[in-house]
C-alpha positions as protocol buffer text, in pm:
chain_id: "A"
residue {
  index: 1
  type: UNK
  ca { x: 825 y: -2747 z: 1354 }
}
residue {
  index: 2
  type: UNK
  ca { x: 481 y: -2583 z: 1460 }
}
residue {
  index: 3
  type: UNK
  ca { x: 279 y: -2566 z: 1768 }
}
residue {
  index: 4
  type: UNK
  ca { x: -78 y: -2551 z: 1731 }
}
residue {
  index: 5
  type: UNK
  ca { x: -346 y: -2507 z: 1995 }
}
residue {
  index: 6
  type: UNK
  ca { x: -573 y: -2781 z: 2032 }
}
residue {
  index: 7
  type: UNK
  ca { x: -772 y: -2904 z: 2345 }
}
residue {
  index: 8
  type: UNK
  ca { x: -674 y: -2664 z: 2550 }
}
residue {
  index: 9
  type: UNK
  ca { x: -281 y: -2725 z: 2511 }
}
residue {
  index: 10
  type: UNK
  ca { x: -17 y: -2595 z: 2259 }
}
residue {
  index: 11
  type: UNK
  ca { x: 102 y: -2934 z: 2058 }
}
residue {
  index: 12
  type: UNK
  ca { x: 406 y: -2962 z: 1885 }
}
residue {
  index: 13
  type: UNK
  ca { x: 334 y: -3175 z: 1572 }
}
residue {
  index: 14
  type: UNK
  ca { x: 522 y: -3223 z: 1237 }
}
residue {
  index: 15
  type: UNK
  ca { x: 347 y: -3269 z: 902 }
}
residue {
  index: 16
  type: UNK
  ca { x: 541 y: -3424 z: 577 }
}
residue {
  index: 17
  type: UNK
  ca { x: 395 y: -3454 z: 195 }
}
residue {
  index: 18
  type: UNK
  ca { x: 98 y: -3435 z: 102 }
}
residue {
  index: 19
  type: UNK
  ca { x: -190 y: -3695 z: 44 }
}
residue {
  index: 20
  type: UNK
  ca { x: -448 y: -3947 z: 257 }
}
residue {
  index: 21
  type: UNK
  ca { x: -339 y: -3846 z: 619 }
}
residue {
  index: 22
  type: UNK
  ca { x: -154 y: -4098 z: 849 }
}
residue {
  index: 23
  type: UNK
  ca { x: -132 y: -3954 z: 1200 }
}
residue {
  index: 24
  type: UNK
  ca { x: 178 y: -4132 z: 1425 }
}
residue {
  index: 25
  type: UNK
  ca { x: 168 y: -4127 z: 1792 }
}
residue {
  index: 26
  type: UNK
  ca { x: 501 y: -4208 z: 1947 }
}
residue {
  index: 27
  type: UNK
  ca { x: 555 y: -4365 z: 2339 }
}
residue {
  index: 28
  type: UNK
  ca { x: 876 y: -4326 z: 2628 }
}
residue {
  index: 29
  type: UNK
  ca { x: 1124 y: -4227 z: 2592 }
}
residue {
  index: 30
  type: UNK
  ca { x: 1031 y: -4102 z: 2232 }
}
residue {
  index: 31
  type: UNK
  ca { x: 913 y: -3801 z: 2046 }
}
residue {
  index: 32
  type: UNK
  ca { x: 771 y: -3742 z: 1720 }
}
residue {
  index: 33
  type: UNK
  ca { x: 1133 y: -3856 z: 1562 }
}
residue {
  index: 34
  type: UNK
  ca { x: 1066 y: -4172 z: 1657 }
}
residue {
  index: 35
  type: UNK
  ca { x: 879 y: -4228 z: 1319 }
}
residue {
  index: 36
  type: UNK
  ca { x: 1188 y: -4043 z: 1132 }
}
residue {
  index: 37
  type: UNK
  ca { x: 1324 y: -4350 z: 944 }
}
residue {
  index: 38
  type: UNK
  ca { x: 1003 y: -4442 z: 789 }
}
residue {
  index: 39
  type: UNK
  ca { x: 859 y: -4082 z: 709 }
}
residue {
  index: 40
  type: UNK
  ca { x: 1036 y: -4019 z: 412 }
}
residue {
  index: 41
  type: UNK
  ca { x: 912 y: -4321 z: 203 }
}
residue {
  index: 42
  type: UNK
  ca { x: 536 y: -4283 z: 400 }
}
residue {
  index: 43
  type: UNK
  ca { x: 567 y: -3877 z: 297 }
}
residue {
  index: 44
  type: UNK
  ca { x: 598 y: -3978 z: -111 }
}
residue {
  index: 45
  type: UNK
  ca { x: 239 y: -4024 z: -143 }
}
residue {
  index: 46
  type: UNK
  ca { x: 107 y: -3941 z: 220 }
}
residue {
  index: 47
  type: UNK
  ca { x: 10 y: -3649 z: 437 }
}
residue {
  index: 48
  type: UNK
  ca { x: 237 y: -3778 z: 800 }
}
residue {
  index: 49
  type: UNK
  ca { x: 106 y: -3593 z: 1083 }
}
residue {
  index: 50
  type: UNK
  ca { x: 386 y: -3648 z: 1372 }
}
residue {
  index: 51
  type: UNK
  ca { x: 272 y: -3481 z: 1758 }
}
residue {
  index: 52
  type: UNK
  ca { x: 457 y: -3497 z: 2029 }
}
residue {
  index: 53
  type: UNK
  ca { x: 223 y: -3642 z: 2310 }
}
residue {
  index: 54
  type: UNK
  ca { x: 100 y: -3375 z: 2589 }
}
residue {
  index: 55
  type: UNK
  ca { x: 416 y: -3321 z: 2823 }
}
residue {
  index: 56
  type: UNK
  ca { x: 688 y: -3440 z: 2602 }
}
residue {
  index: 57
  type: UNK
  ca { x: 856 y: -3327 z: 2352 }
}
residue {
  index: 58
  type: UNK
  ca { x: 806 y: -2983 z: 2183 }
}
residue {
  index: 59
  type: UNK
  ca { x: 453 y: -3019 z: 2338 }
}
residue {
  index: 60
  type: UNK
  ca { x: 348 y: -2805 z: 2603 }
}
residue {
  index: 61
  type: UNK
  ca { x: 483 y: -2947 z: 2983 }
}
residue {
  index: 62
  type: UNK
  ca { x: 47 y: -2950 z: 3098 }
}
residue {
  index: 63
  type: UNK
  ca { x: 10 y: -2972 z: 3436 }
}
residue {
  index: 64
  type: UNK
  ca { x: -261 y: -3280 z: 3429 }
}
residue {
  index: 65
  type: UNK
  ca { x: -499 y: -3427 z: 3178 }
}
residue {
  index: 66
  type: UNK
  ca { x: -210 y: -3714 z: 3093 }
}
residue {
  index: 67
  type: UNK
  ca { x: -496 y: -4014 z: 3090 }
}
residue {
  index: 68
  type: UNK
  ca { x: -590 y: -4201 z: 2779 }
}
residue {
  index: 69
  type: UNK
  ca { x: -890 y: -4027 z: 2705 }
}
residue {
  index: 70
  type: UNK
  ca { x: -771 y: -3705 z: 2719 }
}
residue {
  index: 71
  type: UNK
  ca { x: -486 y: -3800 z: 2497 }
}
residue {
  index: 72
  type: UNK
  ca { x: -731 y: -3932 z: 2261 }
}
residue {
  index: 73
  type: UNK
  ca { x: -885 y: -3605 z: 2275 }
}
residue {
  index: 74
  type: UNK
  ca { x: -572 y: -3429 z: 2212 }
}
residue {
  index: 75
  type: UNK
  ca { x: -553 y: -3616 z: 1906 }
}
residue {
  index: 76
  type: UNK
  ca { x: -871 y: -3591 z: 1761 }
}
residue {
  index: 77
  type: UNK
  ca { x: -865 y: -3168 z: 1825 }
}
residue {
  index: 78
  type: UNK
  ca { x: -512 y: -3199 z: 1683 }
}
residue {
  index: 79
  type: UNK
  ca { x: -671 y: -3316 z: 1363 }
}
residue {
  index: 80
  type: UNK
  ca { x: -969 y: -3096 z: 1383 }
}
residue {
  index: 81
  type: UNK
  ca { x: -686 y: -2796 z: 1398 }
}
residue {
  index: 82
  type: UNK
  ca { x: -558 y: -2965 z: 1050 }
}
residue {
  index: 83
  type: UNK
  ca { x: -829 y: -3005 z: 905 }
}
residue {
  index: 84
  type: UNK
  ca { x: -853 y: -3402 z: 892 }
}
residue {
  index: 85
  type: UNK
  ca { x: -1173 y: -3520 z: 890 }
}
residue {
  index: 86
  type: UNK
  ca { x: -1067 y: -3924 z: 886 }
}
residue {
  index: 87
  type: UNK
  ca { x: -728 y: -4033 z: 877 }
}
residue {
  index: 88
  type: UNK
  ca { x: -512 y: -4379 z: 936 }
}
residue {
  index: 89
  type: UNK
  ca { x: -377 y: -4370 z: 1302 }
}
residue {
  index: 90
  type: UNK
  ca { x: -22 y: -4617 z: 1355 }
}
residue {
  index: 91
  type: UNK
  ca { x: 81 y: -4578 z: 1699 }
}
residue {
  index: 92
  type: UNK
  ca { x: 402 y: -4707 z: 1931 }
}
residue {
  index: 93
  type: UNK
  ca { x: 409 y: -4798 z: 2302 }
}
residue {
  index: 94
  type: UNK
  ca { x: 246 y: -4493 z: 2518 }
}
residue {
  index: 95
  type: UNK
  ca { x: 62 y: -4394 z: 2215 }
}
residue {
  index: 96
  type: UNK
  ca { x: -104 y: -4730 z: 2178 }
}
residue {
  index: 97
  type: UNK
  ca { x: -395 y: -4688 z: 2407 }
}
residue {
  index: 98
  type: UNK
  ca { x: -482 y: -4326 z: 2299 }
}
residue {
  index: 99
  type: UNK
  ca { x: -493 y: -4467 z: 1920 }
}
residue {
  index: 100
  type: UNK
  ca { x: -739 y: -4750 z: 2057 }
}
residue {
  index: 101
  type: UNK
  ca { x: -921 y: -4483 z: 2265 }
}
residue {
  index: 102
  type: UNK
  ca { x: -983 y: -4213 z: 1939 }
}
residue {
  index: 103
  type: UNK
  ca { x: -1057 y: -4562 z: 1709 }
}
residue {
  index: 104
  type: UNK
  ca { x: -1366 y: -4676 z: 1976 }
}
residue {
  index: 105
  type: UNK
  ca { x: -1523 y: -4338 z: 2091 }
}
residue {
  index: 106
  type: UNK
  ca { x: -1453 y: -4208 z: 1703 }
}
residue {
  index: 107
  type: UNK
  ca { x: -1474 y: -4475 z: 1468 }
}
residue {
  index: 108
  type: UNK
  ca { x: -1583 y: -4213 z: 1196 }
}
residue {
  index: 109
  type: UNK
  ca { x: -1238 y: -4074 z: 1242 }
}
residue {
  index: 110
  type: UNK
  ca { x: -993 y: -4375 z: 1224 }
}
residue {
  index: 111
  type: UNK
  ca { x: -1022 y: -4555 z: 878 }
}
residue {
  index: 112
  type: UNK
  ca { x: -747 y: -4822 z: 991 }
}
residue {
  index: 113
  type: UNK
  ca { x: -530 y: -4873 z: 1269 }
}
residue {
  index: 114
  type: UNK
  ca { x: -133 y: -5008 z: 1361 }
}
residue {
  index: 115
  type: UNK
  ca { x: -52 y: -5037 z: 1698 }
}
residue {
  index: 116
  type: UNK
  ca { x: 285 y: -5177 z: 1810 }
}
residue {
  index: 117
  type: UNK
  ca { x: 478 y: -5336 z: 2148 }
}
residue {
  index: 118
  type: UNK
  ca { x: 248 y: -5204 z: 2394 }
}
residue {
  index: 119
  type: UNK
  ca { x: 42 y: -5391 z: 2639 }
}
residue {
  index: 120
  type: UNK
  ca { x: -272 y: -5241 z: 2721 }
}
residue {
  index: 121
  type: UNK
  ca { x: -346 y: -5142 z: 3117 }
}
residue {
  index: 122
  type: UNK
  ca { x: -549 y: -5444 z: 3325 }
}
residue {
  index: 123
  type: UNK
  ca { x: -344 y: -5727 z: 3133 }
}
residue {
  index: 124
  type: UNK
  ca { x: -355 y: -6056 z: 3386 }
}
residue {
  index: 125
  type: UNK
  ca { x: -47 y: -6257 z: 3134 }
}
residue {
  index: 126
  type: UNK
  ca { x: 195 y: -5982 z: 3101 }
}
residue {
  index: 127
  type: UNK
  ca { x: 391 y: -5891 z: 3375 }
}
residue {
  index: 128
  type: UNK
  ca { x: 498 y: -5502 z: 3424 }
}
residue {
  index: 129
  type: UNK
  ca { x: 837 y: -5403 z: 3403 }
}
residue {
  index: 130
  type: UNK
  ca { x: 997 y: -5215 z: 3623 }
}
residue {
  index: 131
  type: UNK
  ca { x: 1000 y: -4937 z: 3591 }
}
residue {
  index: 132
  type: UNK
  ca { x: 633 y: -4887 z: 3598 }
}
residue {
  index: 133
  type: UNK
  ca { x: 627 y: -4847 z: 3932 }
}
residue {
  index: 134
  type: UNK
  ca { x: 923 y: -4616 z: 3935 }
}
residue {
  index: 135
  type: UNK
  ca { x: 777 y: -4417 z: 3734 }
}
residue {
  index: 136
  type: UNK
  ca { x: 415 y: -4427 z: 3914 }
}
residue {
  index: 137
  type: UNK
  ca { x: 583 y: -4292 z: 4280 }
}
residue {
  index: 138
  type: UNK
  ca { x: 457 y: -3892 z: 4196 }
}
residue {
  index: 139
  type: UNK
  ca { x: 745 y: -3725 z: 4243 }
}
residue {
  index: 140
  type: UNK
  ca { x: 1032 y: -3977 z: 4299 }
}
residue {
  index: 141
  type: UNK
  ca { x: 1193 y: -4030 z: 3961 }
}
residue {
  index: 142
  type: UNK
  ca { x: 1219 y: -3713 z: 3885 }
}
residue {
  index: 143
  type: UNK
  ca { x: 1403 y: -3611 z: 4196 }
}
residue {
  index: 144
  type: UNK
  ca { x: 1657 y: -3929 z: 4145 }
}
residue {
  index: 145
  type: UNK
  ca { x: 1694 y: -3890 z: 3787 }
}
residue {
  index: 146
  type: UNK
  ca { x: 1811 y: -3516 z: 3789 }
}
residue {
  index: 147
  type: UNK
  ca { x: 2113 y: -3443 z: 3575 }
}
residue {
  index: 148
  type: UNK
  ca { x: 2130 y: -3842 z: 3472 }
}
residue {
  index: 149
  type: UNK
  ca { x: 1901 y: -3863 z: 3193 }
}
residue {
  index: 150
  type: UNK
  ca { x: 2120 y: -3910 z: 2949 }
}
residue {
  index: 151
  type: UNK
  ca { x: 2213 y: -4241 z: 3081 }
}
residue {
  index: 152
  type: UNK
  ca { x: 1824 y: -4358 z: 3217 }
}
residue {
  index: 153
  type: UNK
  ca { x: 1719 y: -4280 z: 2830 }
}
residue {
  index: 154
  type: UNK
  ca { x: 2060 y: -4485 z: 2714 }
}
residue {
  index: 155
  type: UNK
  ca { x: 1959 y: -4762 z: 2900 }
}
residue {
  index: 156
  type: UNK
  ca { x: 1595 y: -4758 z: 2740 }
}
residue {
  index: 157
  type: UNK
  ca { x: 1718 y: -4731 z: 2410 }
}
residue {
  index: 158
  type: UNK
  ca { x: 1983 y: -5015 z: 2456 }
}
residue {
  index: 159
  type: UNK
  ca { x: 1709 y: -5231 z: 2533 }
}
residue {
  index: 160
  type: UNK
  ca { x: 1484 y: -5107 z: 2251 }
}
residue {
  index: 161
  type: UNK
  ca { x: 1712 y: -5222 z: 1978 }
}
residue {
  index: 162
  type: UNK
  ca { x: 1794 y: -5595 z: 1879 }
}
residue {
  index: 163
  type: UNK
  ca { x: 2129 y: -5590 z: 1898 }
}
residue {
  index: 164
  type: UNK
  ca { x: 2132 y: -5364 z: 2246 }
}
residue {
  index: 165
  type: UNK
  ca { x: 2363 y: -5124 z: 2049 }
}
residue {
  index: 166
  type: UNK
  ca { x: 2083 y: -4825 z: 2111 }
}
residue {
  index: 167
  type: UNK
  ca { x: 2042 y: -4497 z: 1882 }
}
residue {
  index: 168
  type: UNK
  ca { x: 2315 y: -4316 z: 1794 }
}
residue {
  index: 169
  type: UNK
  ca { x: 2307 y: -3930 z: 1641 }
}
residue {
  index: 170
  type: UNK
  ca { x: 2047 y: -3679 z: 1691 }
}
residue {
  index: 171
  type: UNK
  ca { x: 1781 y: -3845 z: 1690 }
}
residue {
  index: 172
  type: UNK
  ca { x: 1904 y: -3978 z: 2053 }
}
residue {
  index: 173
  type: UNK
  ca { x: 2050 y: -3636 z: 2108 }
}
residue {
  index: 174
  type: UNK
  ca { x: 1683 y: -3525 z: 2067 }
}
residue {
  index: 175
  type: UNK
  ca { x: 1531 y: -3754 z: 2253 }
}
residue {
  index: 176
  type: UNK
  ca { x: 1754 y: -3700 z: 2601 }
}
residue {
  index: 177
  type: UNK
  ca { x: 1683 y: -3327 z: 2546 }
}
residue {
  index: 178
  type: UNK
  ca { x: 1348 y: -3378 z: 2515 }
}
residue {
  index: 179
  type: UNK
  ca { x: 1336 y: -3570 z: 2842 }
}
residue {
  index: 180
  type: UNK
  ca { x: 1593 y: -3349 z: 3055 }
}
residue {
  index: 181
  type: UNK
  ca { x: 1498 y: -3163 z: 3357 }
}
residue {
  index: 182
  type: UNK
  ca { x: 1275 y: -3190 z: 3654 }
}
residue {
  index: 183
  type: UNK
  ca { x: 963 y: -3079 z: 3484 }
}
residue {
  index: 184
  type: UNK
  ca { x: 992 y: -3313 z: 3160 }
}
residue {
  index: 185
  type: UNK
  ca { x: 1085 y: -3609 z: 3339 }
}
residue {
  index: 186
  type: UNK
  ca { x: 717 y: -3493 z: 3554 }
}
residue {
  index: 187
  type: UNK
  ca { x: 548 y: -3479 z: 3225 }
}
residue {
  index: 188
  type: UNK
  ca { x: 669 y: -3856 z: 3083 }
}
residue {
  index: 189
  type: UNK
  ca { x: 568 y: -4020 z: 3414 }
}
residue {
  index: 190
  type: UNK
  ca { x: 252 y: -3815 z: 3468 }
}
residue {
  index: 191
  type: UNK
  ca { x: 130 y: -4100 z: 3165 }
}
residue {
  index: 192
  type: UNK
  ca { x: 263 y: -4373 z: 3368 }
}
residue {
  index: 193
  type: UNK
  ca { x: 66 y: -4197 z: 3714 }
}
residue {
  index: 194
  type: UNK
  ca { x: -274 y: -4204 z: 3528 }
}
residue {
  index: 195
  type: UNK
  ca { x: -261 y: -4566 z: 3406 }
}
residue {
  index: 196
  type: UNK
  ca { x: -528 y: -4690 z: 3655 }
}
residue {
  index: 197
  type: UNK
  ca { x: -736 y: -4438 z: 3574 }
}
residue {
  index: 198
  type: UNK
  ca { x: -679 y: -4523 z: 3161 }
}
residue {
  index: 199
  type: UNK
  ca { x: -743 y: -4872 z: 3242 }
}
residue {
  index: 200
  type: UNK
  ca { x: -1055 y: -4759 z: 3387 }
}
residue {
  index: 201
  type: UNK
  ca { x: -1150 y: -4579 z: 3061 }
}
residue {
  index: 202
  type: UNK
  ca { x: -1027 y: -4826 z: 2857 }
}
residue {
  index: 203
  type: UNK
  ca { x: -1257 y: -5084 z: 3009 }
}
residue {
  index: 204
  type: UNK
  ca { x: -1557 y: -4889 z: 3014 }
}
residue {
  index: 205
  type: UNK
  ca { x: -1516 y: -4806 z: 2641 }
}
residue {
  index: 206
  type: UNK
  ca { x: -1466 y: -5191 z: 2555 }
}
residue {
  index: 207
  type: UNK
  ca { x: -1781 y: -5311 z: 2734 }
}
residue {
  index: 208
  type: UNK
  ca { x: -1964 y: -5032 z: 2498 }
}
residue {
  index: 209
  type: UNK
  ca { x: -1798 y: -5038 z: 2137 }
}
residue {
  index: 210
  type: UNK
  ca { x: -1596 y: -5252 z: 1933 }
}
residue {
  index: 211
  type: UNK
  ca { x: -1318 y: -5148 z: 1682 }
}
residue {
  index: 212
  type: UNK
  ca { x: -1460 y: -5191 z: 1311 }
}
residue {
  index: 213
  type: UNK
  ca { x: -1188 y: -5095 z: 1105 }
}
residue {
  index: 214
  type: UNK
  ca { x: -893 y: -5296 z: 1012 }
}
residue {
  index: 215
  type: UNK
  ca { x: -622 y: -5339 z: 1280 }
}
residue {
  index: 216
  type: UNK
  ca { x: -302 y: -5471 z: 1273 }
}
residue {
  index: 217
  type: UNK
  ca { x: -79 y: -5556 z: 1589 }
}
residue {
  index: 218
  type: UNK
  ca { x: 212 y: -5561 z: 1559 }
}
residue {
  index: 219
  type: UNK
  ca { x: 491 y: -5760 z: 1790 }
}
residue {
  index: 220
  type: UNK
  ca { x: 830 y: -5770 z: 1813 }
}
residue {
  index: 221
  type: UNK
  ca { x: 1065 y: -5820 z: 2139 }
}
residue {
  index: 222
  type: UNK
  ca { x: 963 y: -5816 z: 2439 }
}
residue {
  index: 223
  type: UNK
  ca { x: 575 y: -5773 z: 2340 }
}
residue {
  index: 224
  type: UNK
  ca { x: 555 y: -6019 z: 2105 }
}
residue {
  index: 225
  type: UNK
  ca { x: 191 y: -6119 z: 2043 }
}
residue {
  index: 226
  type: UNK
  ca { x: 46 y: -5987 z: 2369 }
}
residue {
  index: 227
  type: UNK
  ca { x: -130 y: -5702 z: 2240 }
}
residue {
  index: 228
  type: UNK
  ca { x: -267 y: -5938 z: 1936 }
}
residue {
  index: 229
  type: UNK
  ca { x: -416 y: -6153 z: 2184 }
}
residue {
  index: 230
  type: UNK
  ca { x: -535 y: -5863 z: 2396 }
}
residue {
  index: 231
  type: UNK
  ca { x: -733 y: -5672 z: 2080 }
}
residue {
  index: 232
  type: UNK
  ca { x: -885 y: -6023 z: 1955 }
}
residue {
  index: 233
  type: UNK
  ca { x: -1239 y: -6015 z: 2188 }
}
residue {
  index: 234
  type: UNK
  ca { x: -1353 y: -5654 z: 2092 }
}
residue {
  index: 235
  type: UNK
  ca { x: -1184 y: -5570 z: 1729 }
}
residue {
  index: 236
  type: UNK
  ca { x: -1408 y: -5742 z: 1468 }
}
residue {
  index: 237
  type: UNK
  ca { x: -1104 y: -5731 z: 1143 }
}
residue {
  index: 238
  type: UNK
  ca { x: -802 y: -5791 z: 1292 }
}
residue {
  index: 239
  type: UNK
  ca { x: -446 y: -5918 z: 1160 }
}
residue {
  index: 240
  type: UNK
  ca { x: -67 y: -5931 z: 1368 }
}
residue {
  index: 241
  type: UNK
  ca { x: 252 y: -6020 z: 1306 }
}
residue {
  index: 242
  type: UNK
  ca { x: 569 y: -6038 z: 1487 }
}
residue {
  index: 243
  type: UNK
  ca { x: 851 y: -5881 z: 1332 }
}
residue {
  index: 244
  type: UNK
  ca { x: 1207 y: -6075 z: 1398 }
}
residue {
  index: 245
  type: UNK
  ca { x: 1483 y: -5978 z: 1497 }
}
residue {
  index: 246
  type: UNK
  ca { x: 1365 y: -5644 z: 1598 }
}
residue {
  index: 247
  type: UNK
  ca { x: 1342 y: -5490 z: 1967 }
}
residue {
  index: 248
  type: UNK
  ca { x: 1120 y: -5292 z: 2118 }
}
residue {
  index: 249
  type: UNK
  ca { x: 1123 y: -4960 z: 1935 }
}
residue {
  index: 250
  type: UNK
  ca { x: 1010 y: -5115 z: 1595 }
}
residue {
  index: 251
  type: UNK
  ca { x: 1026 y: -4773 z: 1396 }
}
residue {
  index: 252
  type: UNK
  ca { x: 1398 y: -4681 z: 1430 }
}
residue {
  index: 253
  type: UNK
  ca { x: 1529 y: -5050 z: 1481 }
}
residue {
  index: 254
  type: UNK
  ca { x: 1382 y: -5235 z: 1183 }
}
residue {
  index: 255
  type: UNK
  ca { x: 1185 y: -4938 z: 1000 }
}
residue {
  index: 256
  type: UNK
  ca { x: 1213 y: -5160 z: 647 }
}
residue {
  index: 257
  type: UNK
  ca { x: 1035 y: -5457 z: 793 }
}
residue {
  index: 258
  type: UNK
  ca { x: 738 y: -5166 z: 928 }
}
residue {
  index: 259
  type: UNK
  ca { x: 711 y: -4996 z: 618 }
}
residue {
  index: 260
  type: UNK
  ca { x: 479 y: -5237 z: 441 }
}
residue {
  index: 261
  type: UNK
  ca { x: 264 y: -5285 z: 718 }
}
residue {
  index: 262
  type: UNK
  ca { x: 200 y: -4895 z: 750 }
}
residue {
  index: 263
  type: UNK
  ca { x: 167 y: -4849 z: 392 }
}
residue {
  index: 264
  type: UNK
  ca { x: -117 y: -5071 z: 265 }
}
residue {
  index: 265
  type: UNK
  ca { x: -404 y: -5130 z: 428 }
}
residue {
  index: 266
  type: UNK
  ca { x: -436 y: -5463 z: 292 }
}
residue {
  index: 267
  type: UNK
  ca { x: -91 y: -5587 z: 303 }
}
residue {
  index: 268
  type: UNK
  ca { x: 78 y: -5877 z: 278 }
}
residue {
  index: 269
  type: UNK
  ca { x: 313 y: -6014 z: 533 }
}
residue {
  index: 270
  type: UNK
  ca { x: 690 y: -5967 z: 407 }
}
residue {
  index: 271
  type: UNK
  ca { x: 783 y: -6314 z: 578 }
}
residue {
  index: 272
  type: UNK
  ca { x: 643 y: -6601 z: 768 }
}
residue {
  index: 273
  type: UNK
  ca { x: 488 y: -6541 z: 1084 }
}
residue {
  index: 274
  type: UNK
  ca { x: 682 y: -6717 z: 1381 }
}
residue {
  index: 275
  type: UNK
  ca { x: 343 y: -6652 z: 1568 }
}
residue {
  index: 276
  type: UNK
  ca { x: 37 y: -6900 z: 1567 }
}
residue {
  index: 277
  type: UNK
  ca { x: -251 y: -6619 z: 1548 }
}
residue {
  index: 278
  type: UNK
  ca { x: -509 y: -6857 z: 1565 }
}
């Protein structure tokens, strides 16, 4: 574990092996361990670079700056710090729209992209759960949720998994750490307050640039193709698939069905899409 300064923040962030760089950005309730059933195989031949976003995790609890450009920004001085000139960016939930943020203001940067079960903010044909605007009401969850976080996380990670049977072992016991106390549980909805303003962003970057490197969306349950359909009018090489039998927290719930889409940049779907793309 290291924390390195970078935008103005300390960042938590893990590397693994060495070779081309693939930088993961994990959503809620994660942290970097998220990604720890695929890095292994990815860490044979790759340089994994695993953050914790700003506020969560082993990152430092900052007070604002939780919008999707500045997260973009934390990862792009995150890679500056380690040296990575261009790198493949995969990302998960939360950590979609930063990815999609660094890939259009920095397309030098981002030599292919894999974003997964996230919708982006200002979608008309997917409804919000929830818990959105729970989380949006500054300063309400956090007062409710005190000394239950253990079982608000549960019921996340029930829900993220196929077969609702959740993660067991520490990589759960990490995650309701992580996510414990009043000023954590500030941090992981500070991203959910400053969605209308990363809508905002995201729109005004989408009117000016285009993505130009390879993307691949990729759906499981509930998501499904939503994001595919979202990326389609402004990425110019795009390819999705929805993975079956697999719930919302793709990495940890069906990590052997992910691996070949994070691993080649040209790869070949492992089964039949159950998705008409066209």
């Amino acid at each position: 574990m290291a924390r390195v300064r970078a935008n103005d923040i300390e960042i938590n962030v893990e590397t693994f092996g060495q070779g081309p760089p693939i930088l993961l950005l994990h959503g809620f309730p994660h942290t970097w361990r998220v990604w720890s059933a695929v890095i292994p195989e990815l860490a044979a031949g790759r340089r994994v670079i695993a953050p914790d976003l700003r506020g969560l995790g082993g990152s430092e609890r900052a007070a604002d700056g939780y919008d999707g450009r500045t997260l973009a920004e934390d990862a792009g001085a995150l890679l500056d710090v380690l040296g990575e000139e261009v790198t493949e960016v995969a990302a998960l939930d939360l950590g979609v729209v930063p990815a999609v943020l660094l890939a259009l203001r920095h397309p030098e940067r981002v030599s292919r992209l894999v974003v997964m079960e996230a919708v982006l903010p200002g979608a008309v044909d997917f409804p919000r759960p929830w818990w959105f605007g729970f989380h949006g009401v500054p300063g309400l969850a956090e007062r409710v949720l005190g000394g239950h976080e253990g079982d608000y996380l549960d019921f996340f990670l029930r829900i993220g998994t196929h077969d609702g049977g959740g993660i067991a072992g520490d990589v759960r016991d990490a995650f309701v750490s992580a996510y414990t106390g009043e000023e954590s549980l500030r941090c992981a909805f500070a991203h959910y307050r400053a969605m209308s303003v990363t809508s905002d962003q995201l729109a005004e970057e989408v009117r000016r640039r285009r993505l130009t490197m390879p993307v691949t969306a990729i759906g499981a349950r509930p998501v499904g193709d939503a994001l595919y359909r979202q990326l389609l009018p402004f990425a110019d090489d795009l390819t999705g698939d929805v993975i079956a039998d697999c719930g919302h927290i793709v990495p940890l719930d069906r990590p052997a069905a992910l691996l070949p889409y994070l691993k080649s940049p040209k790869w070949t779907s492992p089964r039949e899409s159950e998705v008409d793309f066209t």
